[in-house]
């Protein structure tokens, strides 16, 4: 997800790539710290599942690109790997509905399968489906997943720093480039 793309005016900073780099690095650092703080504030699962550290892993995907007097800071990945760190960060920020690729979404409700897809689990265990729409371990009888037709994620603008915080970080980066203390 592209967080910010800023073009510093050419007449304001003529061709100053270093200024754009420093502004971008300050914004990236802000985003990393913000995501790590958000990770620490994340509540545990009501099902007793271990904490996923999703936002901490997303902080590892923050990138800065600079070209001329433009910088871009992004977080997450466009990877098709469903386990890629930071995948889906824009869904958390903007909100939206997730639909299954096949019949249903499987949400783990048992700590034994936290972070394990049913297709992976079924390679070593036999699963059964209940009439109520759940998957369980055929050997133990434990319910492991509930099956959902879709999942709606509410928008959460606190996933990322505010526009004001981003602007302040960019300003500090520019000031640093010019040797000015704010």
XYZ file of N, CA and C in Angstrom:
546
model
N 0.846 -1.167 0.000
C 0.000 0.000 0.000
C 0.887 1.224 0.000
N 0.657 2.104 -0.948
C 1.404 3.350 -1.008
C 0.862 4.263 0.078
N 1.731 4.725 0.945
C 1.314 5.588 2.039
C 1.373 7.045 1.620
N 2.482 7.427 1.068
C 2.636 8.831 0.695
C 3.527 8.926 -0.532
N 3.158 9.818 -1.391
C 4.001 10.162 -2.535
C 4.094 11.662 -2.507
N 5.259 12.181 -2.235
C 5.431 13.626 -2.139
C 6.407 14.106 -3.192
N 6.008 15.143 -3.873
C 6.893 15.785 -4.849
C 7.282 17.133 -4.263
N 8.555 17.280 -3.993
C 9.031 18.539 -3.460
C 9.166 19.509 -4.621
N 8.600 20.719 -4.518
C 8.604 21.666 -5.645
C 10.012 21.959 -6.145
N 10.232 21.880 -7.472
C 11.576 22.102 -8.019
C 12.132 23.483 -7.717
N 11.265 24.512 -7.671
C 11.766 25.852 -7.391
C 12.077 26.033 -5.902
N 11.525 25.178 -5.061
C 11.746 25.238 -3.624
C 13.054 24.538 -3.271
N 13.266 23.383 -3.857
C 14.474 22.600 -3.618
C 14.972 22.113 -4.978
N 15.755 22.899 -5.677
C 16.131 22.535 -7.032
C 16.955 21.238 -7.105
N 16.294 20.197 -7.611
C 16.966 18.923 -7.861
C 17.630 18.307 -6.651
N 17.107 18.577 -5.466
C 17.757 18.103 -4.250
C 17.260 16.714 -3.877
N 17.893 15.705 -4.449
C 17.513 14.315 -4.182
C 17.747 13.953 -2.714
N 18.811 14.470 -2.120
C 19.123 14.165 -0.725
C 17.993 14.619 0.199
N 17.424 15.780 -0.077
C 16.321 16.280 0.748
C 15.126 15.343 0.647
N 14.800 14.898 -0.560
C 13.684 13.959 -0.741
C 13.983 12.644 -0.036
N 15.228 12.161 -0.118
C 15.606 10.914 0.552
C 15.438 11.027 2.057
N 15.934 12.114 2.625
C 15.847 12.276 4.084
C 14.401 12.431 4.541
N 13.593 13.149 3.775
C 12.175 13.283 4.120
C 11.497 11.915 4.066
N 11.777 11.150 3.014
C 11.203 9.809 2.875
C 11.630 8.877 3.988
N 12.904 8.944 4.374
C 13.395 8.087 5.456
C 12.737 8.429 6.790
N 12.521 9.722 7.039
C 11.840 10.133 8.275
C 10.404 9.601 8.305
N 9.711 9.693 7.164
C 8.330 9.196 7.094
C 8.318 7.679 7.274
N 9.243 6.986 6.624
C 9.319 5.527 6.758
C 9.574 5.134 8.207
N 10.476 5.836 8.878
C 10.768 5.551 10.280
C 9.523 5.765 11.149
N 8.785 6.820 10.878
C 7.537 7.087 11.598
C 6.553 5.930 11.417
N 6.389 5.471 10.179
C 5.440 4.393 9.880
C 5.859 3.101 10.581
N 7.145 2.787 10.557
C 7.649 1.581 11.225
C 7.341 1.631 12.718
N 7.665 2.744 13.351
C 7.408 2.883 14.797
C 5.911 2.817 15.089
N 5.109 3.428 14.237
C 3.653 3.427 14.427
C 3.099 2.000 14.350
N 3.532 1.234 13.348
C 3.051 -0.141 13.196
C 3.478 -1.019 14.375
N 4.690 -0.823 14.860
C 5.163 -1.613 15.999
C 4.382 -1.268 17.270
N 4.062 0.007 17.425
C 3.245 0.418 18.573
C 1.850 -0.194 18.451
N 1.286 -0.135 17.248
C -0.050 -0.713 17.010
C -0.030 -2.211 17.328
N 1.051 -2.885 16.972
C 1.168 -4.314 17.261
C 1.090 -4.568 18.765
N 1.758 -3.711 19.540
C 1.739 -3.854 20.987
C 0.376 -3.611 21.598
N -0.462 -2.834 20.906
C -1.797 -2.505 21.401
C -2.862 -3.507 20.949
N -2.492 -4.426 20.065
C -3.449 -5.391 19.532
C -3.911 -6.337 20.638
N -5.215 -6.527 20.708
C -5.795 -7.397 21.738
C -5.672 -8.858 21.316
N -5.550 -9.741 22.305
C -5.480 -11.174 21.974
C -6.804 -11.686 21.419
N -6.746 -12.777 20.734
C -7.924 -13.418 20.152
C -8.880 -13.882 21.247
N -10.179 -13.740 21.004
C -11.137 -14.235 21.998
C -11.131 -15.768 22.089
N -10.504 -16.432 21.138
C -10.455 -17.897 21.138
C -9.188 -18.439 21.793
N -8.364 -17.542 22.359
C -7.134 -17.982 23.002
C -6.017 -18.294 22.022
N -6.146 -17.806 20.789
C -5.106 -18.042 19.798
C -3.897 -17.171 20.117
N -2.698 -17.607 19.783
C -1.525 -16.765 20.031
C -1.581 -15.506 19.169
N -0.966 -14.456 19.682
C -0.920 -13.183 18.965
C -0.170 -13.366 17.643
N -0.703 -12.804 16.569
C -0.107 -13.019 15.252
C 1.068 -12.093 14.953
N 1.179 -10.965 15.650
C 2.221 -9.959 15.383
C 2.149 -9.431 13.956
N 0.947 -9.334 13.434
C 0.707 -8.886 12.069
C 1.333 -7.510 11.801
N 1.074 -6.556 12.671
C 1.570 -5.200 12.424
C 3.086 -5.118 12.568
N 3.656 -5.914 13.465
C 5.105 -5.948 13.600
C 5.736 -6.488 12.314
N 5.147 -7.554 11.775
C 5.651 -8.105 10.512
C 5.447 -7.112 9.366
N 4.337 -6.386 9.382
C 4.098 -5.381 8.339
C 5.140 -4.272 8.413
N 5.607 -3.955 9.622
C 6.615 -2.889 9.760
C 7.915 -3.264 9.048
N 8.168 -4.552 8.907
C 9.376 -5.009 8.202
C 9.272 -4.836 6.688
N 8.079 -4.497 6.178
C 7.897 -4.350 4.732
C 7.906 -2.891 4.279
N 8.096 -1.951 5.206
C 8.086 -0.526 4.847
C 9.279 -0.234 3.940
N 8.996 0.445 2.833
C 10.039 0.765 1.848
C 9.953 2.232 1.457
N 11.105 2.788 1.090
C 11.181 4.161 0.598
C 11.864 4.141 -0.759
N 11.282 4.848 -1.696
C 11.897 5.015 -3.016
C 12.012 6.507 -3.303
N 13.112 6.895 -3.906
C 13.328 8.296 -4.243
C 13.740 8.396 -5.698
N 13.175 9.378 -6.362
C 13.535 9.667 -7.748
C 13.481 11.175 -7.923
N 14.635 11.769 -8.166
C 14.674 13.229 -8.296
C 14.217 13.881 -7.003
N 13.211 14.740 -7.103
C 12.715 15.409 -5.902
C 11.405 14.785 -5.407
N 11.214 13.487 -5.681
C 10.006 12.765 -5.282
C 10.384 11.596 -4.376
N 9.597 11.401 -3.320
C 9.785 10.194 -2.525
C 8.448 9.486 -2.359
N 8.534 8.154 -2.279
C 7.358 7.315 -2.081
C 7.668 6.382 -0.911
N 6.742 6.323 0.047
C 6.857 5.380 1.157
C 5.696 4.410 1.028
N 5.997 3.120 1.098
C 4.942 2.113 0.980
C 5.113 1.064 2.070
N 4.019 0.360 2.352
C 4.049 -0.709 3.349
C 3.246 -1.876 2.800
N 3.693 -3.083 3.122
C 2.986 -4.259 2.644
C 3.617 -4.795 1.386
N 2.873 -5.661 0.749
C 3.398 -6.341 -0.423
C 2.277 -6.592 -1.415
N 2.630 -6.716 -2.655
C 1.666 -7.115 -3.685
C 1.755 -8.608 -3.941
N 2.509 -9.295 -3.097
C 2.742 -10.721 -3.281
C 1.426 -11.501 -3.300
N 1.397 -12.540 -4.085
C 0.233 -13.424 -4.092
C 0.351 -14.486 -3.003
N 1.490 -14.502 -2.304
C 1.679 -15.435 -1.197
C 0.760 -15.013 -0.051
N -0.189 -15.866 0.295
C -1.174 -15.503 1.313
C -0.565 -15.325 2.701
N 0.659 -15.765 2.901
C 1.328 -15.597 4.191
C 2.378 -14.491 4.182
N 2.459 -13.724 3.105
C 3.472 -12.679 3.005
C 3.237 -11.597 4.061
N 4.301 -11.171 4.765
C 4.141 -10.125 5.776
C 3.557 -8.853 5.171
N 2.640 -8.238 5.885
C 2.065 -6.973 5.450
C 0.986 -7.098 4.400
N 0.735 -8.313 3.910
C -0.302 -8.482 2.896
C -1.645 -8.128 3.518
N -2.392 -7.294 2.862
C -3.713 -6.926 3.356
C -3.731 -5.688 4.229
N -2.608 -4.971 4.328
C -2.575 -3.790 5.196
C -3.589 -2.744 4.722
N -3.773 -2.604 3.412
C -4.747 -1.628 2.915
C -6.169 -2.046 3.273
N -6.433 -3.345 3.364
C -7.753 -3.819 3.774
C -8.040 -3.376 5.206
N -7.061 -3.466 6.076
C -7.256 -3.025 7.454
C -7.444 -1.512 7.523
N -6.713 -0.779 6.705
C -6.788 0.685 6.715
C -8.104 1.185 6.113
N -8.461 0.675 4.948
C -9.639 1.158 4.213
C -10.911 0.379 4.524
N -10.757 -0.836 5.063
C -11.911 -1.693 5.312
C -12.362 -2.364 4.023
N -13.198 -3.374 4.161
C -13.708 -4.064 2.981
C -14.166 -5.467 3.336
N -14.655 -6.159 2.345
C -15.167 -7.506 2.539
C -14.286 -8.506 1.813
N -13.964 -9.586 2.507
C -13.158 -10.671 1.943
C -14.110 -11.815 1.608
N -14.017 -12.290 0.390
C -14.844 -13.414 -0.061
C -13.940 -14.621 -0.278
N -14.472 -15.813 -0.100
C -13.643 -17.011 -0.290
C -13.317 -17.250 -1.763
N -12.180 -17.877 -2.005
C -11.823 -18.265 -3.369
C -12.627 -19.492 -3.783
N -12.969 -20.311 -2.806
C -13.747 -21.516 -3.101
C -15.097 -21.408 -2.407
N -15.387 -22.283 -1.463
C -16.716 -22.330 -0.851
C -16.876 -21.443 0.377
N -15.838 -21.367 1.237
C -15.974 -20.622 2.488
C -14.602 -20.190 3.008
N -14.609 -19.173 3.856
C -13.412 -18.770 4.576
C -13.345 -19.611 5.841
N -12.180 -20.104 6.182
C -12.019 -20.901 7.396
C -11.288 -20.066 8.442
N -11.983 -19.783 9.548
C -11.380 -19.001 10.624
C -10.990 -19.940 11.762
N -9.696 -19.976 12.125
C -9.283 -20.868 13.207
C -9.863 -20.406 14.544
N -10.342 -21.338 15.335
C -10.864 -21.020 16.665
C -10.191 -21.885 17.729
N -9.196 -22.644 17.326
C -8.492 -23.531 18.242
C -6.997 -23.212 18.151
N -6.324 -22.984 19.295
C -4.892 -22.655 19.264
C -4.039 -23.684 18.524
N -4.490 -24.916 18.432
C -3.715 -25.961 17.763
C -3.540 -25.682 16.273
N -4.423 -24.867 15.688
C -4.341 -24.605 14.253
C -4.069 -23.136 13.938
N -3.641 -22.371 14.927
C -3.334 -20.959 14.689
C -2.256 -20.843 13.618
N -2.540 -20.084 12.584
C -1.587 -19.887 11.500
C -1.473 -21.052 10.531
N -2.352 -22.032 10.645
C -2.313 -23.205 9.764
C -3.593 -23.238 8.928
N -3.435 -23.316 7.633
C -4.583 -23.399 6.729
C -5.180 -24.810 6.801
N -6.491 -24.935 6.640
C -7.095 -26.274 6.656
C -6.458 -27.226 5.645
N -6.065 -26.710 4.492
C -5.439 -27.569 3.477
C -4.100 -28.122 3.969
N -3.386 -27.347 4.769
C -2.129 -27.816 5.346
C -2.402 -28.837 6.457
N -3.376 -28.530 7.303
C -3.708 -29.411 8.427
C -4.193 -30.773 7.932
N -4.970 -30.735 6.855
C -5.560 -31.987 6.352
C -4.530 -32.905 5.681
N -3.304 -32.430 5.481
C -2.264 -33.297 4.936
C -1.824 -34.348 5.954
N -1.993 -34.042 7.251
C -1.573 -34.997 8.275
C -2.719 -35.427 9.197
N -3.889 -34.827 9.042
C -5.047 -35.168 9.873
C -6.297 -35.208 9.000
N -7.234 -36.020 9.399
C -8.511 -36.070 8.684
C -9.461 -35.054 9.326
N -10.087 -34.249 8.476
C -11.047 -33.249 8.945
C -12.465 -33.712 8.670
N -13.404 -33.258 9.494
C -14.811 -33.483 9.210
C -15.532 -32.142 9.243
N -16.627 -32.050 8.514
C -17.420 -30.821 8.458
C -18.726 -31.047 9.213
N -19.070 -30.079 10.057
C -20.319 -30.183 10.810
C -21.457 -29.560 10.012
N -22.706 -29.932 10.299
C -23.843 -29.310 9.623
C -23.941 -27.805 9.924
N -23.389 -27.385 11.072
C -23.455 -25.970 11.456
C -22.396 -25.125 10.754
N -21.513 -25.750 9.991
C -20.502 -24.992 9.253
C -19.202 -24.820 10.002
N -18.636 -25.906 10.465
C -17.344 -25.879 11.132
C -16.524 -27.068 10.646
N -15.220 -26.973 10.830
C -14.320 -28.082 10.524
C -13.698 -28.569 11.820
N -13.641 -29.887 11.971
C -13.057 -30.462 13.170
C -12.085 -31.567 12.829
N -11.305 -31.962 13.822
C -10.363 -33.058 13.683
C -11.145 -34.355 13.874
N -11.145 -35.219 12.876
C -11.938 -36.455 12.921
C -11.470 -37.402 14.026
N -10.193 -37.352 14.368
C -9.667 -38.260 15.392
C -10.047 -37.808 16.803
N -9.908 -36.501 17.070
C -10.154 -35.996 18.433
C -11.570 -35.475 18.620
N -12.250 -35.136 17.506
C -13.589 -34.566 17.589
C -13.596 -33.082 17.908
N -12.414 -32.484 18.081
C -12.331 -31.057 18.395
C -12.698 -30.209 17.184
N -13.448 -29.133 17.429
C -13.752 -28.163 16.380
C -12.540 -27.246 16.251
N -12.064 -27.077 15.029
C -10.845 -26.305 14.784
C -11.097 -24.987 14.066
N -12.032 -24.985 13.126
C -12.307 -23.809 12.292
C -13.816 -23.598 12.208
N -14.219 -22.340 12.073
C -15.600 -22.074 11.674
C -15.539 -21.604 10.224
N -16.539 -21.953 9.464
C -16.585 -21.609 8.047
C -17.508 -20.414 7.853
N -17.011 -19.420 7.129
C -17.749 -18.180 6.916
C -17.952 -17.931 5.429
N -19.123 -17.403 5.033
C -19.346 -17.086 3.630
C -18.555 -15.854 3.188
N -18.208 -14.993 4.155
C -17.416 -13.783 3.891
C -16.997 -13.195 5.232
N -16.080 -12.257 5.193
C -15.655 -11.553 6.410
C -15.529 -10.079 6.071
N -16.171 -9.237 6.854
C -16.091 -7.794 6.633
C -15.158 -7.193 7.673
N -14.161 -6.496 7.175
C -13.169 -5.848 8.027
C -13.512 -4.359 8.058
N -13.780 -3.793 9.246
C -14.095 -2.369 9.305
C -12.850 -1.523 9.028
N -13.048 -0.345 8.454
C -11.935 0.574 8.201
C -11.315 0.993 9.528
N -10.004 1.064 9.553
C -9.288 1.489 10.754
C -8.189 2.470 10.362
N -8.507 3.770 10.372
C -7.504 4.760 9.973
C -6.317 4.833 10.935
N -6.427 4.209 12.114
C -5.296 4.230 13.053
C -4.214 3.222 12.674
N -4.432 2.466 11.596
C -3.402 1.535 11.129
C -2.144 2.306 10.741
N -2.324 3.518 10.229
C -1.192 4.346 9.786
C -1.173 5.665 10.548
N -0.035 6.344 10.574
C 0.019 7.662 11.206
C -0.928 8.633 10.500
N -1.285 9.702 11.184
C -2.161 10.714 10.583
C -1.402 11.493 9.510
N -2.141 12.179 8.647
C -1.513 13.011 7.607
C -0.625 14.080 8.253
N -1.071 14.613 9.373
C -0.287 15.643 10.071
C 1.034 15.073 10.583
N 0.996 13.870 11.144
C 2.229 13.233 11.628
C 3.181 12.953 10.463
N 2.629 12.529 9.340
C 3.456 12.258 8.157
C 4.092 13.548 7.645
N 3.303 14.626 7.571
C 3.833 15.923 7.120
C 4.926 16.419 8.060
N 4.719 16.265 9.377
C 5.734 16.687 10.348
C 7.029 15.895 10.177
N 6.912 14.597 9.953
C 8.104 13.758 9.764
C 8.861 14.170 8.501
N 8.126 14.442 7.425
C 8.772 14.877 6.173
C 9.471 16.220 6.376
N 8.834 17.115 7.103
C 9.434 18.431 7.375
C 10.723 18.274 8.176
N 10.719 17.389 9.165
C 11.939 17.143 9.947
C 13.055 16.582 9.074
N 12.696 15.704 8.147
C 13.693 15.153 7.228
C 14.291 16.220 6.332
N 13.438 17.126 5.837
C 13.938 18.218 4.990
C 14.843 19.139 5.800
N 14.426 19.471 7.025
C 15.233 20.338 7.877
C 16.594 19.698 8.170
N 16.587 18.396 8.411
C 17.829 17.669 8.658
C 18.755 17.796 7.454
N 18.197 17.698 6.258
C 18.984 17.805 5.037
C 19.643 19.167 4.906
N 18.954 20.186 5.393
C 19.472 21.553 5.286
C 20.325 21.957 6.482
N 20.421 21.051 7.489
C 21.200 21.358 8.670
C 20.481 22.311 9.626
N 19.165 22.311 9.560
C 18.348 23.179 10.405
C 17.713 22.332 11.498
N 17.744 22.824 12.737
C 17.069 22.128 13.826
C 15.717 22.748 14.071
N 14.716 21.894 14.185
C 13.352 22.379 14.473
C 12.946 22.064 15.884
